[in-house]
PDB file of C-alpha atoms in Angstrom:
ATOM      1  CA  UNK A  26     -98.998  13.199  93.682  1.00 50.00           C
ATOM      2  CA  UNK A  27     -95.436  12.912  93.097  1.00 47.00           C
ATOM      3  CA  UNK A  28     -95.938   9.044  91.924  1.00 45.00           C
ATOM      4  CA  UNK A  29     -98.634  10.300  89.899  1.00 46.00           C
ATOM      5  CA  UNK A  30     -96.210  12.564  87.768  1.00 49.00           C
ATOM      6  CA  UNK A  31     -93.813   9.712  87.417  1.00 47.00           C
ATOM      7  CA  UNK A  32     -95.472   7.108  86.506  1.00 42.00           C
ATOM      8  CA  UNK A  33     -97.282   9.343  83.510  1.00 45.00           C
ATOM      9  CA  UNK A  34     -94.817  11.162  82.323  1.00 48.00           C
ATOM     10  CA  UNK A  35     -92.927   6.786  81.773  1.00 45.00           C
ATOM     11  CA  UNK A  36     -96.379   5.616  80.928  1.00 44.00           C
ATOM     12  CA  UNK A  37     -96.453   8.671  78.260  1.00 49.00           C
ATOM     13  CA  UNK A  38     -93.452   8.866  77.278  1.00 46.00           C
ATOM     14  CA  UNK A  39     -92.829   4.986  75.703  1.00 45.00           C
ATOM     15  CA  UNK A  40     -89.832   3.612  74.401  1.00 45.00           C
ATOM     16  CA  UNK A  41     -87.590   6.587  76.166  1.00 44.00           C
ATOM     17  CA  UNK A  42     -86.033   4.281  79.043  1.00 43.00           C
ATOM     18  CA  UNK A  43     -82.968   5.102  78.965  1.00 44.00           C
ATOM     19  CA  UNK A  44     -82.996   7.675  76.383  1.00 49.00           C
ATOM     20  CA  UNK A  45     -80.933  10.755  76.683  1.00 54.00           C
ATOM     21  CA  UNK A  46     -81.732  14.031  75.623  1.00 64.00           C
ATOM     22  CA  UNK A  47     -85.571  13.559  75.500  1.00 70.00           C
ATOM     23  CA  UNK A  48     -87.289  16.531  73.391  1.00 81.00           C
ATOM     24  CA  UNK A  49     -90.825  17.204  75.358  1.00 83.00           C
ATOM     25  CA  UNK A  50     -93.081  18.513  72.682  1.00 86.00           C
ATOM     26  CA  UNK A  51     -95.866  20.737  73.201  1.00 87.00           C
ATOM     27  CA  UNK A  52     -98.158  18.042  72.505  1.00 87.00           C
ATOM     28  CA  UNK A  53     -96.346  15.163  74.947  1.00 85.00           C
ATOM     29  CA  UNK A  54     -96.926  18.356  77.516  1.00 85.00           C
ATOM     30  CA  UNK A  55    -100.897  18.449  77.062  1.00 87.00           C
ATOM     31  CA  UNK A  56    -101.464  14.713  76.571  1.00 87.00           C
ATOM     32  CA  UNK A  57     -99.296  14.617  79.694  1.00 83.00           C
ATOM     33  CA  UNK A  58    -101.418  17.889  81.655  1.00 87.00           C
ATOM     34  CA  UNK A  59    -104.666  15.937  80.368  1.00 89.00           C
ATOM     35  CA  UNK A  60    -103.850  12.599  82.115  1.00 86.00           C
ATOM     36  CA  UNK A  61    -102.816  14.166  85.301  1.00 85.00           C
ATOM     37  CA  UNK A  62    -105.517  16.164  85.385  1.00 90.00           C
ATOM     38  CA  UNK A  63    -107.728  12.923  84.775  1.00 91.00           C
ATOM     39  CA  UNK A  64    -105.473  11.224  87.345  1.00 88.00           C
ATOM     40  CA  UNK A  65    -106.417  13.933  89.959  1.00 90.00           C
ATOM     41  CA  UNK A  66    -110.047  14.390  89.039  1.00 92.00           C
ATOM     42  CA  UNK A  67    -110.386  10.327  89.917  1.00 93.00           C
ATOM     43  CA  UNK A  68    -109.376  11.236  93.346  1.00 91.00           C
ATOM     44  CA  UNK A  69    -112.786  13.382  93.947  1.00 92.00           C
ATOM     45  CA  UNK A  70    -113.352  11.441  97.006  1.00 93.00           C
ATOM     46  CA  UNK A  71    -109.893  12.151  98.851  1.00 92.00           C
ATOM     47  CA  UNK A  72    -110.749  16.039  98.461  1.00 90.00           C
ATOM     48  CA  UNK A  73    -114.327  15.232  99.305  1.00 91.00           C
ATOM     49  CA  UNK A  74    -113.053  13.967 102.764  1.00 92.00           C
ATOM     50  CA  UNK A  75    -110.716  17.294 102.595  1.00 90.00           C
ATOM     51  CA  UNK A  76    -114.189  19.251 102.362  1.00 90.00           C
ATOM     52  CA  UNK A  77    -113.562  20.507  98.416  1.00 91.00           C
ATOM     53  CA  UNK A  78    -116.374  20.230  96.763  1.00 93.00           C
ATOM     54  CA  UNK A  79    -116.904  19.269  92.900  1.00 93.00           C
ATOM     55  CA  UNK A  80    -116.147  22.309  91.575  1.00 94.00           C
ATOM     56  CA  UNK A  81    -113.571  23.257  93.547  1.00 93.00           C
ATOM     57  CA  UNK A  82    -111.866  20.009  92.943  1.00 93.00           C
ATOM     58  CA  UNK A  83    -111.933  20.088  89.561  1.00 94.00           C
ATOM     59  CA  UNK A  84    -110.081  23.993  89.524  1.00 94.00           C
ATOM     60  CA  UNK A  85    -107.511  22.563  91.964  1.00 92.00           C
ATOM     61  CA  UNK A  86    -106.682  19.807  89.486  1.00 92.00           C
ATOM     62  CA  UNK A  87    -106.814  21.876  86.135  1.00 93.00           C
ATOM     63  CA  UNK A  88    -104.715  24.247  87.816  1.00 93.00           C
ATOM     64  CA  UNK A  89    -102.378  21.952  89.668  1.00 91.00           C
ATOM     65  CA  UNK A  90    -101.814  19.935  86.639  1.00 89.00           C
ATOM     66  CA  UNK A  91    -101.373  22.462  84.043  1.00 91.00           C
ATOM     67  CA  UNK A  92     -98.574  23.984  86.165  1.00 90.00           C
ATOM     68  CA  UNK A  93     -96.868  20.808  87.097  1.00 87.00           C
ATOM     69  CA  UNK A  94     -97.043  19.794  83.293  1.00 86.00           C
ATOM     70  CA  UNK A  95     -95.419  23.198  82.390  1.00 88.00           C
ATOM     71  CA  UNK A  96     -92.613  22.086  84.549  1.00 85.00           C
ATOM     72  CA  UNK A  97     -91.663  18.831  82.472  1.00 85.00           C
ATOM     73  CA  UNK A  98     -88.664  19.691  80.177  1.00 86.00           C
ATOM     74  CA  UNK A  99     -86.332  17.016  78.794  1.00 85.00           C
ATOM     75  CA  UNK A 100     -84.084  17.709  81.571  1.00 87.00           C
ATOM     76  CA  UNK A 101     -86.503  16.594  83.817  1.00 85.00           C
ATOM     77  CA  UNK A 102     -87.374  13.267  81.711  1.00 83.00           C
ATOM     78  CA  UNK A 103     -84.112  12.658  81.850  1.00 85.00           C
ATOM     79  CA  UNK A 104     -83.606  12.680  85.470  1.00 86.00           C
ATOM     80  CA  UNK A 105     -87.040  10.782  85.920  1.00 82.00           C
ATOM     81  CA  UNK A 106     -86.057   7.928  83.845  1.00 83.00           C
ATOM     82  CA  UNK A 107     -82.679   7.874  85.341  1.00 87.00           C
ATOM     83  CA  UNK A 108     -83.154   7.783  89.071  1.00 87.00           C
ATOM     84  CA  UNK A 109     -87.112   7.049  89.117  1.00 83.00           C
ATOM     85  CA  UNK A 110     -88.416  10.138  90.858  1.00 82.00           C
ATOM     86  CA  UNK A 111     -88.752  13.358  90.101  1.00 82.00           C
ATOM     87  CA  UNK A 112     -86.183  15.870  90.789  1.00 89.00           C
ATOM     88  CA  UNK A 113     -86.397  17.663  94.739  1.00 92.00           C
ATOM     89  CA  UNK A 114     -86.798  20.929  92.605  1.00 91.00           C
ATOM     90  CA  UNK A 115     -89.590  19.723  90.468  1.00 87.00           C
ATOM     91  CA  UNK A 116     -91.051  18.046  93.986  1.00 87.00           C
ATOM     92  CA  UNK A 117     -91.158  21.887  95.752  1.00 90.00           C
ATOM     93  CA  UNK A 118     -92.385  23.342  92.843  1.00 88.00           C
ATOM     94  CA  UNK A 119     -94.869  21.186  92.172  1.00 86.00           C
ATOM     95  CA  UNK A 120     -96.380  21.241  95.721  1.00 88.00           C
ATOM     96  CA  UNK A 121     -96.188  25.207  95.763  1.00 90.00           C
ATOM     97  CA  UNK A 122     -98.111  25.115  92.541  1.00 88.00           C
ATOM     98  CA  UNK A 123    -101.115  23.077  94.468  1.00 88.00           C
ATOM     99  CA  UNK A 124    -100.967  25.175  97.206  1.00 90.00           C
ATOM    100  CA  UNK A 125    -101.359  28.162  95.458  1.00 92.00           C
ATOM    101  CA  UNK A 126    -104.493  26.114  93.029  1.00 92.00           C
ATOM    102  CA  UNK A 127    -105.923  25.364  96.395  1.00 91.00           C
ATOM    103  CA  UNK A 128    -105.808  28.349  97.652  1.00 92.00           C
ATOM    104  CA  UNK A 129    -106.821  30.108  94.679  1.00 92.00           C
ATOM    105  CA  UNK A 130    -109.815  27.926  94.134  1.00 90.00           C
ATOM    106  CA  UNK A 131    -111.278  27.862  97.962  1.00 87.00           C
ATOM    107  CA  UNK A 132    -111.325  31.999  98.820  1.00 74.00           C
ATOM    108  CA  UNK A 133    -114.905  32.816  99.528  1.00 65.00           C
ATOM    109  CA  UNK A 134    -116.482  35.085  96.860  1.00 57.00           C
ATOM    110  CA  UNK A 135    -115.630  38.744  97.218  1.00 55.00           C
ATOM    111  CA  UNK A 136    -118.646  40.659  98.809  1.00 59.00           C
TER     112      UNK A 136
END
């Protein structure tokens, strides 16, 4: 997922290489949320074999990718562009927020 975020948030952010100080705007956040959030639905089949179905899948990647998306600030462009990955903070928080989507998403209904 991690290579996911990175290469979007280069692919989405043109022109920045090397760029310092890169201003995220609200709308680079949702065009960025809505492509990872594409980028995870096309995956179906990996949480198919994971035993998610449809639905589910598609709440785990709303929810996954709306938090990760929250996360990118220009600090975190920054670092991307600079060193090519995301930053180890952005990496834990990132996988917490799935975790949490996942497990949010996959409790059986309340009696």
């Amino acid at each position: 997922m991690r290579y996911v975020v990175l290469l979007l948030v280069v692919v989405c952010l043109p022109g920045l290489a090397g760029a310092a100080g890169v201003q995220v705007t609200p709308g680079m956040r949702k065009d960025l949320t809505e492509k990872l959030t594409q980028q995870c639905l096309a995956r179906e089949a990996e949480f198919a074999r994971k035993g998610y179905n449809k639905a589910q899948t598609a709440a785990i990647c709303k929810c996954a990718m709306q938090q990760t998306g929250a996360l990118i600030n220009s600090q975190t462009v920054d670092y991307i562009l600079r060193n090519g990955a995301m930053p180890p903070d952005m990496q834990r928080k990132a996988a917490s927020a799935t975790a949490a989507c996942i497990k949010a998403n996959t409790r059986p209904p309340a009696p």
